[in-house]
mmCIF file of N, CA and C and ligand atoms in Angstrom:
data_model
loop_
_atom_site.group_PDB
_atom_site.id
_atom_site.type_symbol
_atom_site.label_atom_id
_atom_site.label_comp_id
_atom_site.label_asym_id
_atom_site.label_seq_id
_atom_site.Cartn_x
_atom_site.Cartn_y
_atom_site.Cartn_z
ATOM 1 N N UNK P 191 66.843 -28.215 7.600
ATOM 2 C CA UNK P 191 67.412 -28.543 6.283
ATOM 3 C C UNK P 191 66.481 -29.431 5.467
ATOM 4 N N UNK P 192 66.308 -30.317 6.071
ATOM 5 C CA UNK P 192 65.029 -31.290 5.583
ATOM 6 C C UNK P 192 64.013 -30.645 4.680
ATOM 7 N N UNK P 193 63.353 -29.800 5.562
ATOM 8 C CA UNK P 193 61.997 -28.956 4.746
ATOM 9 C C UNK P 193 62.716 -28.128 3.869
ATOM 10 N N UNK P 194 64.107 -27.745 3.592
ATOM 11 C CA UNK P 194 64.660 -27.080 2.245
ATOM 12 C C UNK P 194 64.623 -27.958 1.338
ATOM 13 N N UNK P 195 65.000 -29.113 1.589
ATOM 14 C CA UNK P 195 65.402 -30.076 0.227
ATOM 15 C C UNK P 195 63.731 -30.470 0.217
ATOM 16 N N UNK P 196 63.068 -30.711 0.820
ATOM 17 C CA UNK P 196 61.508 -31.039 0.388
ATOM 18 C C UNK P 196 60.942 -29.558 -0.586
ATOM 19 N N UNK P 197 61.501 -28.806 -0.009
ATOM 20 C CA UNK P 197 60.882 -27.380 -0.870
ATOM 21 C C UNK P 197 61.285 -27.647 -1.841
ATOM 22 N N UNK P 198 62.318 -27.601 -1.879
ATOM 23 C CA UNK P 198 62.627 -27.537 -3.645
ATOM 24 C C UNK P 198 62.825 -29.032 -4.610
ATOM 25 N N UNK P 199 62.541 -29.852 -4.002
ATOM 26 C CA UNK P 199 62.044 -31.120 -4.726
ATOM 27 C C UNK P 199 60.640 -30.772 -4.953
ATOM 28 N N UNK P 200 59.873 -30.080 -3.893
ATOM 29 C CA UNK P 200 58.084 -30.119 -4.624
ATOM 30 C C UNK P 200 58.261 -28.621 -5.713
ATOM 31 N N UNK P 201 58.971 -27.619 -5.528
ATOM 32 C CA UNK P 201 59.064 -26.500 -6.685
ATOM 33 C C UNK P 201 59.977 -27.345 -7.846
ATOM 34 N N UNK P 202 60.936 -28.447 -7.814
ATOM 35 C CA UNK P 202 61.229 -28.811 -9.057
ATOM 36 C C UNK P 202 59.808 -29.635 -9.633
ATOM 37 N N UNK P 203 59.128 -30.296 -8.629
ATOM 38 C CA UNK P 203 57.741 -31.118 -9.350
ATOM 39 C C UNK P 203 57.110 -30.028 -9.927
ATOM 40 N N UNK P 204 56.918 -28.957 -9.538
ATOM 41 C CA UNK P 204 55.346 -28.276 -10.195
ATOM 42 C C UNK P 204 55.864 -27.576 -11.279
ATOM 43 N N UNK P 205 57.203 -27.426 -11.588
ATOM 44 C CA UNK P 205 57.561 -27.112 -12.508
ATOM 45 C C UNK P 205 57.012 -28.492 -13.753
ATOM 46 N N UNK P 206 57.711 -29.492 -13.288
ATOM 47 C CA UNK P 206 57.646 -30.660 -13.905
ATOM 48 C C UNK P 206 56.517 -30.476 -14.365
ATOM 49 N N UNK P 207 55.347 -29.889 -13.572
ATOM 50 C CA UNK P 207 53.900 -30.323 -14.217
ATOM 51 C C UNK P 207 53.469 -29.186 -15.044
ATOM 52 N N UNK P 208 54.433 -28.190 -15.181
ATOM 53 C CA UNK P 208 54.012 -27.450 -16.054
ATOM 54 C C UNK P 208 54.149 -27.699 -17.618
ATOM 55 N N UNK P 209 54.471 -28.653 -17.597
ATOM 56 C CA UNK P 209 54.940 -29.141 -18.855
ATOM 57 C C UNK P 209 53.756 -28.769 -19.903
ATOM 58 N N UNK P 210 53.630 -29.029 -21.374
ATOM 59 C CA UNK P 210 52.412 -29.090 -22.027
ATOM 60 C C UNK P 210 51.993 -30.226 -22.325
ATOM 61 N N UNK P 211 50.733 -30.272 -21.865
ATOM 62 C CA UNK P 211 49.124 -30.999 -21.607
ATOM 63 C C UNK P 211 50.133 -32.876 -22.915
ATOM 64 N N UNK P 212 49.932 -33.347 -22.529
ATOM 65 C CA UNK P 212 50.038 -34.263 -23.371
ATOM 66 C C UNK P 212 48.842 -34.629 -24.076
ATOM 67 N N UNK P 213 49.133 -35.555 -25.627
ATOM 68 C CA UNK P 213 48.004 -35.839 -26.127
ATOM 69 C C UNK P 213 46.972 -36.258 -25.324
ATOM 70 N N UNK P 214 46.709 -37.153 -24.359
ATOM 71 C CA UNK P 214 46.564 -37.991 -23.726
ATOM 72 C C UNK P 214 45.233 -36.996 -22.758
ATOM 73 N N UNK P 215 46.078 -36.406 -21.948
ATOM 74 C CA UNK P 215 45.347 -35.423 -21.270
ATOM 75 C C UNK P 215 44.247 -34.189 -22.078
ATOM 76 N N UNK P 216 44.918 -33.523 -23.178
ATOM 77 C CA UNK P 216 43.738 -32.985 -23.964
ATOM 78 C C UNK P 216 42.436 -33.675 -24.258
ATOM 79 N N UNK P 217 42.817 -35.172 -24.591
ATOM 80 C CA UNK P 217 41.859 -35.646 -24.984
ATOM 81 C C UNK P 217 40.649 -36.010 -23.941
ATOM 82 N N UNK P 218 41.122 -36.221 -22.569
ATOM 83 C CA UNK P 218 40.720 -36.193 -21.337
ATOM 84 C C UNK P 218 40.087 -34.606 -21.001
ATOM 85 N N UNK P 219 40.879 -34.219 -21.468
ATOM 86 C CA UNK P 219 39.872 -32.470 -21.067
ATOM 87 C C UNK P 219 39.034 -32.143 -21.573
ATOM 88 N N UNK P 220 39.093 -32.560 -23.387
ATOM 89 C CA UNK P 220 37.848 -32.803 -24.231
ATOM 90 C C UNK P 220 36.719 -33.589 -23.610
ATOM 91 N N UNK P 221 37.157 -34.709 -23.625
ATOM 92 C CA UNK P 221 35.960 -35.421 -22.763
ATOM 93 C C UNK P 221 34.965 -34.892 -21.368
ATOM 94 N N UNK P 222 35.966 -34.346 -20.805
ATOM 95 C CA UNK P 222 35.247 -33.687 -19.537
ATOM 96 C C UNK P 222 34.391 -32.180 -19.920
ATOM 97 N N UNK P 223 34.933 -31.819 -20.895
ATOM 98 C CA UNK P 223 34.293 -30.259 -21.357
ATOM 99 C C UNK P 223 33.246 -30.858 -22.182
ATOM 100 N N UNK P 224 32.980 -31.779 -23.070
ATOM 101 C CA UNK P 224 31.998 -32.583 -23.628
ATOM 102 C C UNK P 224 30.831 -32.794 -22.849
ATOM 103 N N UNK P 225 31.220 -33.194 -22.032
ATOM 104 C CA UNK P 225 30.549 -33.807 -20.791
ATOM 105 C C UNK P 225 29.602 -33.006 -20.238
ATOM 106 N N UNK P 226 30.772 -31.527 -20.043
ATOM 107 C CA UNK P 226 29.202 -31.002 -18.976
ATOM 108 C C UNK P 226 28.682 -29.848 -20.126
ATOM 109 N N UNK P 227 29.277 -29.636 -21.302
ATOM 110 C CA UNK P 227 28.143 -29.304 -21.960
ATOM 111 C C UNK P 227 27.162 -29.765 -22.204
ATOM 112 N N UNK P 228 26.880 -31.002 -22.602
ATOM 113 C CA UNK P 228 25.943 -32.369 -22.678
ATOM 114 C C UNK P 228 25.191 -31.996 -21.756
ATOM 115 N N UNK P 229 25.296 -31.978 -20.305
ATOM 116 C CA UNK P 229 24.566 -32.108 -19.048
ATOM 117 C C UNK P 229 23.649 -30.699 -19.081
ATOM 118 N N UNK P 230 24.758 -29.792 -19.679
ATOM 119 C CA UNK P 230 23.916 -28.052 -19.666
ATOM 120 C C UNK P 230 22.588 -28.297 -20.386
ATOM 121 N N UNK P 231 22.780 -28.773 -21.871
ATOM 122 C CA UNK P 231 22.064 -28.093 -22.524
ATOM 123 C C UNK P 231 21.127 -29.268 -22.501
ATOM 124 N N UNK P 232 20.884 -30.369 -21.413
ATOM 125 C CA UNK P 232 19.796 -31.364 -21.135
ATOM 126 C C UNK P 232 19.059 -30.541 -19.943
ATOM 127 N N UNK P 233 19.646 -29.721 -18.922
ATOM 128 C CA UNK P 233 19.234 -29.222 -17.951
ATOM 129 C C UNK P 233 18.638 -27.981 -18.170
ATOM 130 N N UNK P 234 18.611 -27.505 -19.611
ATOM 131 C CA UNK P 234 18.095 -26.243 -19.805
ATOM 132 C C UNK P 234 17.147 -26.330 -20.476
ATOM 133 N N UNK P 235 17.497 -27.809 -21.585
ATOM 134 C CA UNK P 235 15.909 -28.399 -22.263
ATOM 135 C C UNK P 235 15.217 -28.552 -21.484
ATOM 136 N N UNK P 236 15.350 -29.011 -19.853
ATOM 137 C CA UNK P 236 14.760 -29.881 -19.591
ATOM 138 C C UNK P 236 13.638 -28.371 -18.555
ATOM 139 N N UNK P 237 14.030 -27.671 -18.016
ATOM 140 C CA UNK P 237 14.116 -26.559 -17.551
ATOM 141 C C UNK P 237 12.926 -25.770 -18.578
ATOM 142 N N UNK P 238 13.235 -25.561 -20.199
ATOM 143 C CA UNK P 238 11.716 -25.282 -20.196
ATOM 144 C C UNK P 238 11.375 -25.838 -21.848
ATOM 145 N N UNK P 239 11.411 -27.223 -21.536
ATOM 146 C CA UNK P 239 10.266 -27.898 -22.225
ATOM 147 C C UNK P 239 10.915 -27.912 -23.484
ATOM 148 N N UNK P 240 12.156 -28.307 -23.959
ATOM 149 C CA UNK P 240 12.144 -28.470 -25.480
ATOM 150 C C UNK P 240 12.659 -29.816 -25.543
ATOM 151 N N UNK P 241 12.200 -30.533 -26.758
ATOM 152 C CA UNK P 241 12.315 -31.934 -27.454
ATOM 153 C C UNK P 241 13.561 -31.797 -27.648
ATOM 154 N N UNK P 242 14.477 -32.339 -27.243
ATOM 155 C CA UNK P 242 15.751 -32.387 -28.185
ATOM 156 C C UNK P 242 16.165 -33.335 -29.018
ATOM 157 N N UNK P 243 16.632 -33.735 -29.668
ATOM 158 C CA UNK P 243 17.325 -34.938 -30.389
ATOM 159 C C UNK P 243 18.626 -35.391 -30.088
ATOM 160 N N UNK P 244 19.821 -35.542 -30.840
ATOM 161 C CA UNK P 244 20.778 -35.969 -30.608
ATOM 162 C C UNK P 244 21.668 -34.299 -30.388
ATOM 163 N N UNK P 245 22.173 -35.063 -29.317
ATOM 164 C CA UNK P 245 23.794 -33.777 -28.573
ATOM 165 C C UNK P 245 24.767 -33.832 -29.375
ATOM 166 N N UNK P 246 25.346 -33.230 -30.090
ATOM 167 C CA UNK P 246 26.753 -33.371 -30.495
ATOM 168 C C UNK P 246 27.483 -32.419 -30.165
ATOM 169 N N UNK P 247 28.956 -32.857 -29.540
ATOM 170 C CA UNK P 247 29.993 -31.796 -29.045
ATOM 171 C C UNK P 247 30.700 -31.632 -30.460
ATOM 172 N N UNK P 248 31.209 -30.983 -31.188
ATOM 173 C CA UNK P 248 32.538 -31.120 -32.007
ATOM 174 C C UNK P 248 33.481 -29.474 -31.800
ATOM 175 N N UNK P 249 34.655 -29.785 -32.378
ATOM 176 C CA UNK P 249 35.468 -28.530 -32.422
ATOM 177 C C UNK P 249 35.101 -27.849 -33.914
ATOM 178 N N UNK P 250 34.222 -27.179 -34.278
ATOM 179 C CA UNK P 250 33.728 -26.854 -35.124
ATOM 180 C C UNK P 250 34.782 -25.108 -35.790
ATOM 181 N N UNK P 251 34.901 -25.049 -37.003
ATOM 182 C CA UNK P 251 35.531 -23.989 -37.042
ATOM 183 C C UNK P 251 34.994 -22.615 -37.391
ATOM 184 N N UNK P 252 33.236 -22.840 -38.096
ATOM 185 C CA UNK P 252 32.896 -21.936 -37.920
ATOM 186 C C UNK P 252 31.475 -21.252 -37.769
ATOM 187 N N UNK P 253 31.312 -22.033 -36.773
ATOM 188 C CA UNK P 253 29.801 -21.673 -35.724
ATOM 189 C C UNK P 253 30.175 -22.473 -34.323
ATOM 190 N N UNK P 254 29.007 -22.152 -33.512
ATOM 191 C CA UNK P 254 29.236 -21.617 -31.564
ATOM 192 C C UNK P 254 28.016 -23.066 -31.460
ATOM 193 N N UNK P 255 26.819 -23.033 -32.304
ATOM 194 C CA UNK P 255 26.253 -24.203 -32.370
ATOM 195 C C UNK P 255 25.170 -24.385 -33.639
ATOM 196 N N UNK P 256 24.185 -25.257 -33.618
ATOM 197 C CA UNK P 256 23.699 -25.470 -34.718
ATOM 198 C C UNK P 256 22.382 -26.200 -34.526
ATOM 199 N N UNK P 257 21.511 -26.479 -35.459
ATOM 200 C CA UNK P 257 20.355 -26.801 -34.895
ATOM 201 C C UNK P 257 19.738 -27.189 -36.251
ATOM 202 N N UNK P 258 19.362 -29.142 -36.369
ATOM 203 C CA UNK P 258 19.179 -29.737 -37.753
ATOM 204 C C UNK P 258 17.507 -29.730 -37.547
ATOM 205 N N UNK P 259 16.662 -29.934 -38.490
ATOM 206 C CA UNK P 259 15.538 -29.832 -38.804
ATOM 207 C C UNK P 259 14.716 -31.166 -37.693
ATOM 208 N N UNK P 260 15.341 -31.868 -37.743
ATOM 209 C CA UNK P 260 15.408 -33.149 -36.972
ATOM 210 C C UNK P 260 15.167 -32.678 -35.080
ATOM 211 N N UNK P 261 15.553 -31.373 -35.143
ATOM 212 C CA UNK P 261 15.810 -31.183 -33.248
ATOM 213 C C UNK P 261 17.244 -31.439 -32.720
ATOM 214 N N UNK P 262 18.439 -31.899 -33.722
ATOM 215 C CA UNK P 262 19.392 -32.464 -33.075
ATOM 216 C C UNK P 262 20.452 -31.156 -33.544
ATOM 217 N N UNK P 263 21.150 -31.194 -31.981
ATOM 218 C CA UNK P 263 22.122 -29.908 -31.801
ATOM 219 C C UNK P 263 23.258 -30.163 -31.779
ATOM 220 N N UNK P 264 24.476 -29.153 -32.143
ATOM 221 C CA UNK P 264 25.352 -29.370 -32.379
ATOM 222 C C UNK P 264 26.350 -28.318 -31.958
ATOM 223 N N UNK P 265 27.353 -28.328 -30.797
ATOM 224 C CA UNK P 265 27.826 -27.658 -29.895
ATOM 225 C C UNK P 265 29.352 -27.334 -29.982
ATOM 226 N N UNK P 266 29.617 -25.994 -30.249
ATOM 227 C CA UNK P 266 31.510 -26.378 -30.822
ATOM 228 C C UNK P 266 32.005 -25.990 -28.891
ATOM 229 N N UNK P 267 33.320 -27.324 -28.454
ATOM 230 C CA UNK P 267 33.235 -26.876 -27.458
ATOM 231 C C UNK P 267 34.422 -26.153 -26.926
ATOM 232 N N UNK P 268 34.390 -25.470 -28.124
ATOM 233 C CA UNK P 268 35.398 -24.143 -27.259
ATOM 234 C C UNK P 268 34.571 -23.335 -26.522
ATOM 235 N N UNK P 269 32.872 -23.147 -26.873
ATOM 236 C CA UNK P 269 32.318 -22.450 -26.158
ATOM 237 C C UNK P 269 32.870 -21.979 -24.720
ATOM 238 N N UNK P 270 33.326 -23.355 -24.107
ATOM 239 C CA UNK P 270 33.321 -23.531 -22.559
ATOM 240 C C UNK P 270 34.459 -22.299 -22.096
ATOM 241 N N UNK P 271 34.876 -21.564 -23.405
ATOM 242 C CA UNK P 271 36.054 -20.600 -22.789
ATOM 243 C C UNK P 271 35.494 -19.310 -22.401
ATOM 244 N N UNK P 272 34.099 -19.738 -22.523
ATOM 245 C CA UNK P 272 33.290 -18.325 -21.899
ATOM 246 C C UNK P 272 32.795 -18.305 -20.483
ATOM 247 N N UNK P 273 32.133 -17.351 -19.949
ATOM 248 C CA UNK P 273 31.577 -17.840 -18.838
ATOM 249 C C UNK P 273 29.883 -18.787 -19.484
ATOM 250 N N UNK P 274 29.232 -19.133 -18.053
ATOM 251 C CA UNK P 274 28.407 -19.416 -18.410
ATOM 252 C C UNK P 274 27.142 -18.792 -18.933
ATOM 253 N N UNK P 275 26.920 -17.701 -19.037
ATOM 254 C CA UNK P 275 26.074 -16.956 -19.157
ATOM 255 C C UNK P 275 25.679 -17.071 -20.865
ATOM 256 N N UNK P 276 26.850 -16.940 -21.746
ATOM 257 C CA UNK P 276 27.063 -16.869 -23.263
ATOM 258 C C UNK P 276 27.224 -17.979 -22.831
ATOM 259 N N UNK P 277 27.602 -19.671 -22.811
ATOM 260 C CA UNK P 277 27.459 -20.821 -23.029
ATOM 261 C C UNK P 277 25.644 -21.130 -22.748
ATOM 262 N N UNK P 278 25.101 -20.257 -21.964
ATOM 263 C CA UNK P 278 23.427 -20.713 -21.969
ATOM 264 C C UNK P 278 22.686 -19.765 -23.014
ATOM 265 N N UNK P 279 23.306 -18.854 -23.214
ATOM 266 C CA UNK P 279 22.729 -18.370 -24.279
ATOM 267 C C UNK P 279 22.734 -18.562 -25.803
ATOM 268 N N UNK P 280 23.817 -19.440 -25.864
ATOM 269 C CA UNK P 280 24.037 -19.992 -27.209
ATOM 270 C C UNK P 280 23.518 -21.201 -27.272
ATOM 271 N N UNK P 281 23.034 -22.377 -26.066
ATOM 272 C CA UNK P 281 22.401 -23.206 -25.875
ATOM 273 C C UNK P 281 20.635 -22.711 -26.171
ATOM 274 N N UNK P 282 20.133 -21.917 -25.675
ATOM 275 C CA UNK P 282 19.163 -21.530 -25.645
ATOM 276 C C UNK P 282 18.661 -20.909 -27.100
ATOM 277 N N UNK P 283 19.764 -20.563 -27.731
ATOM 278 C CA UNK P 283 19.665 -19.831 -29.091
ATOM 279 C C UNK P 283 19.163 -21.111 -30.445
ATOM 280 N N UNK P 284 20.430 -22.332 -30.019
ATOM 281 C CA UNK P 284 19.788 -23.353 -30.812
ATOM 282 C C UNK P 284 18.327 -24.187 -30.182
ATOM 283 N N UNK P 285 18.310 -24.317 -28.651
ATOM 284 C CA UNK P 285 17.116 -24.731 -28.765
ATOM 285 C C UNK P 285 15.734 -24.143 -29.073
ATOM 286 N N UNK P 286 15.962 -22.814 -29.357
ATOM 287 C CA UNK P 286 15.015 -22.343 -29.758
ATOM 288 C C UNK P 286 14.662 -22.110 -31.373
ATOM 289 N N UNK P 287 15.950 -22.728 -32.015
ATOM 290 C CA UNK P 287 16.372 -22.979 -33.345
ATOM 291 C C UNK P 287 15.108 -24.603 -33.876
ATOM 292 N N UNK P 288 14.932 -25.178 -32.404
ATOM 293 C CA UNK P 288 13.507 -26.112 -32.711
ATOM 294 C C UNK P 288 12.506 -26.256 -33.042
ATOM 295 N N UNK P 289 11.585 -24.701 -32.570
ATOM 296 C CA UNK P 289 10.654 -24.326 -32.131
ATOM 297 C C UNK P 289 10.486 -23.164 -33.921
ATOM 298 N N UNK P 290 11.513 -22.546 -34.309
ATOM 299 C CA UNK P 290 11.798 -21.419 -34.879
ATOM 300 C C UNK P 290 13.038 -21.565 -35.526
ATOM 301 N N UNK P 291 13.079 -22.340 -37.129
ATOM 302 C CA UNK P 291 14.260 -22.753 -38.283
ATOM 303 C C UNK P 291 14.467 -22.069 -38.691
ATOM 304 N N UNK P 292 14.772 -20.564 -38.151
ATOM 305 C CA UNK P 292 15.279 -19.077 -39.199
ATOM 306 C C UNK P 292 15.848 -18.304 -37.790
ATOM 307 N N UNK P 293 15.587 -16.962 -38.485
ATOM 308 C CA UNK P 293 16.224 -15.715 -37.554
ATOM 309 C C UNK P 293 15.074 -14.552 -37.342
ATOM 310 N N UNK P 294 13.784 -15.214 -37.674
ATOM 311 C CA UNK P 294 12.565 -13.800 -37.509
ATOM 312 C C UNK P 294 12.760 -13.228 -36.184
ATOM 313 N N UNK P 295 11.823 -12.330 -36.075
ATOM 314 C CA UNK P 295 11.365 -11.464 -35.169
ATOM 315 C C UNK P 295 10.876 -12.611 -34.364
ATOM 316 N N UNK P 296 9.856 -13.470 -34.652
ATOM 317 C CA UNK P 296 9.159 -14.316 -33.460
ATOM 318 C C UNK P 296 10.283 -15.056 -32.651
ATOM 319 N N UNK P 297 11.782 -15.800 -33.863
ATOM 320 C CA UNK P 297 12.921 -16.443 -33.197
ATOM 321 C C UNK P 297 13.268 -15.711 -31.848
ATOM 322 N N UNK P 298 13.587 -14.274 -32.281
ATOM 323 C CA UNK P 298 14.092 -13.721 -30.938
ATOM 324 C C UNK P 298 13.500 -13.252 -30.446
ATOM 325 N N UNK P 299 12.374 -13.349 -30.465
ATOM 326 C CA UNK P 299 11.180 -13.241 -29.218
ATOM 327 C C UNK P 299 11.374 -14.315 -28.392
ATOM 328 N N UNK P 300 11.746 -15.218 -28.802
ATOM 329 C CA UNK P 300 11.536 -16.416 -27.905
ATOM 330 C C UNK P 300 12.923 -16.724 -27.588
ATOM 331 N N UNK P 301 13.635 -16.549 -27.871
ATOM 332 C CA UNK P 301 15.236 -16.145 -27.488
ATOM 333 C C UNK P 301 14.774 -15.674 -26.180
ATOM 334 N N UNK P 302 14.482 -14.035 -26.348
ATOM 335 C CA UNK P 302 14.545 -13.201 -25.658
ATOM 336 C C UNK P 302 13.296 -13.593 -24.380
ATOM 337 N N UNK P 303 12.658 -14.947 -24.235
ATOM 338 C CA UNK P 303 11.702 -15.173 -23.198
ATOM 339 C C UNK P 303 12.293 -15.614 -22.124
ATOM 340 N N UNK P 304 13.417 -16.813 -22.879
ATOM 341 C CA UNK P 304 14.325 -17.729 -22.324
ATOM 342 C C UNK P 304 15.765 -16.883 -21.325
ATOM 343 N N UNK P 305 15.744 -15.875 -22.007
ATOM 344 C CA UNK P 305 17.592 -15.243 -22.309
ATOM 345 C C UNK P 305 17.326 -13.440 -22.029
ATOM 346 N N UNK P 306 16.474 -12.834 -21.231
ATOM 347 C CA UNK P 306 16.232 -11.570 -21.340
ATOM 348 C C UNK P 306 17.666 -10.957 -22.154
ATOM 349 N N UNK P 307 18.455 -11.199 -21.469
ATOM 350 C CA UNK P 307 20.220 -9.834 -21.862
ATOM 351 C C UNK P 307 21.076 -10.877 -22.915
ATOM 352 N N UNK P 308 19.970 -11.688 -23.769
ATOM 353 C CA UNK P 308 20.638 -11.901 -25.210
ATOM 354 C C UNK P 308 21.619 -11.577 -26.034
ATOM 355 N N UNK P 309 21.152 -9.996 -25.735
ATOM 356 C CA UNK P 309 21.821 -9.165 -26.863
ATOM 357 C C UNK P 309 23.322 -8.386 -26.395
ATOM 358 N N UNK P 310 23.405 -8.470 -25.194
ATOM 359 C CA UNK P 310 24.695 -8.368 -24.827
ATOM 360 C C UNK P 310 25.422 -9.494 -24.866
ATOM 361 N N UNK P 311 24.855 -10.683 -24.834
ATOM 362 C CA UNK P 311 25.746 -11.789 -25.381
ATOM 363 C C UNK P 311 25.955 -11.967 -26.485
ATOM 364 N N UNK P 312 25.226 -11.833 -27.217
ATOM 365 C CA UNK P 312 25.100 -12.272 -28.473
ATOM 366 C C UNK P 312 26.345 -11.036 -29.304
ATOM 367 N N UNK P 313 26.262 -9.582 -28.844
ATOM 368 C CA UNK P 313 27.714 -8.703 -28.790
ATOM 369 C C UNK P 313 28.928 -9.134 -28.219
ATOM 370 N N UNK P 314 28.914 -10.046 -27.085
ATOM 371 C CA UNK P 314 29.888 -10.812 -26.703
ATOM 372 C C UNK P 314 30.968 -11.345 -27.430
ATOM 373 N N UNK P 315 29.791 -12.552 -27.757
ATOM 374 C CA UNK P 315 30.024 -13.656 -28.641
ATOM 375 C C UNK P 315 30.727 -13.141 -30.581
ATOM 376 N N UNK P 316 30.085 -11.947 -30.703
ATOM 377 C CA UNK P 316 30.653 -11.677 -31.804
ATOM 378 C C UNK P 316 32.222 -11.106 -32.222
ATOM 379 N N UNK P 317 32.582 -10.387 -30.752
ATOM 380 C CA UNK P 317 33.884 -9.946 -30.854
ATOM 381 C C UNK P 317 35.008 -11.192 -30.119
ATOM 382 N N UNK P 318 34.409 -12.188 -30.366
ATOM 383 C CA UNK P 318 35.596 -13.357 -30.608
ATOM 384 C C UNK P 318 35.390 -14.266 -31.664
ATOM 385 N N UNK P 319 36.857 -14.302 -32.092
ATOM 386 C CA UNK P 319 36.677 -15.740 -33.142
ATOM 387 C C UNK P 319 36.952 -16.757 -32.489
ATOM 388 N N UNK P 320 36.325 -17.548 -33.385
ATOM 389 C CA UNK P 320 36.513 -19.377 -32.554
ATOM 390 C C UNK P 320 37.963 -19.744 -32.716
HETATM 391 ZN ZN1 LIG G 649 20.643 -19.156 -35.071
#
């Protein structure tokens, strides 16, 4: 009998925890999704050789990331609802936004040094909105 009333005291808890995310906790999930984007796109600079400037995470409404004349990037982080593959390729897209302040042929050459299957991400990435 015991382990019945424990059963269903821990199935009334996980219900309990299904509750929705409190302010509190989003803001905590933000922080942690902040976080290891930050760490990505230092480990991928760092991986092959680009200067970066300042990281910025924001919830941006309409671009994936961004890239100021300065070197400093700018990361919307819903990204993280992708796998990682399109989160390094959109990392890789602005850091190469350093090197190359447009969209030429040479840009995605060098995209494409970093990122061979670009272009299936980059098709990915287009059939979702932020
Ligand atoms: Zn671009």
């Amino acid at each position: 009998m015991t382990s019945l009333i424990l059963r269903s005291r821990l199935s009334q808890k996980n219900i309990d925890d299904y509750k929705p995310f409190s302010p509190k906790t989003v803001l905590l999930l933000k922080k942690t999704a902040k976080k290891s984007l930050v760490e990505r796109v230092h480990n991928i600079a760092e991986k092959y050789h680009f200067q970066v400037g300042r990281i910025s995470i924001r919830s941006q409404k309409t671009r994936w990331g961004s890239c100021s004349s300065k070197g400093n990037l700018s990361f919307n982080y819903n990204l993280l609802r992708f796998g990682k593959e399109i989160v390094d390729y959109v990392i890789i897209h602005e850091l190469c936004h350093i090197k190359e302040m447009n969209h030429s042929e040479k840009f995605w050459k060098l995209v494409e040094k970093f990122c061979p299957d670009y272009r299936r991400y980059r098709k990915e990435l287009k059939g979702h909105s932020i």
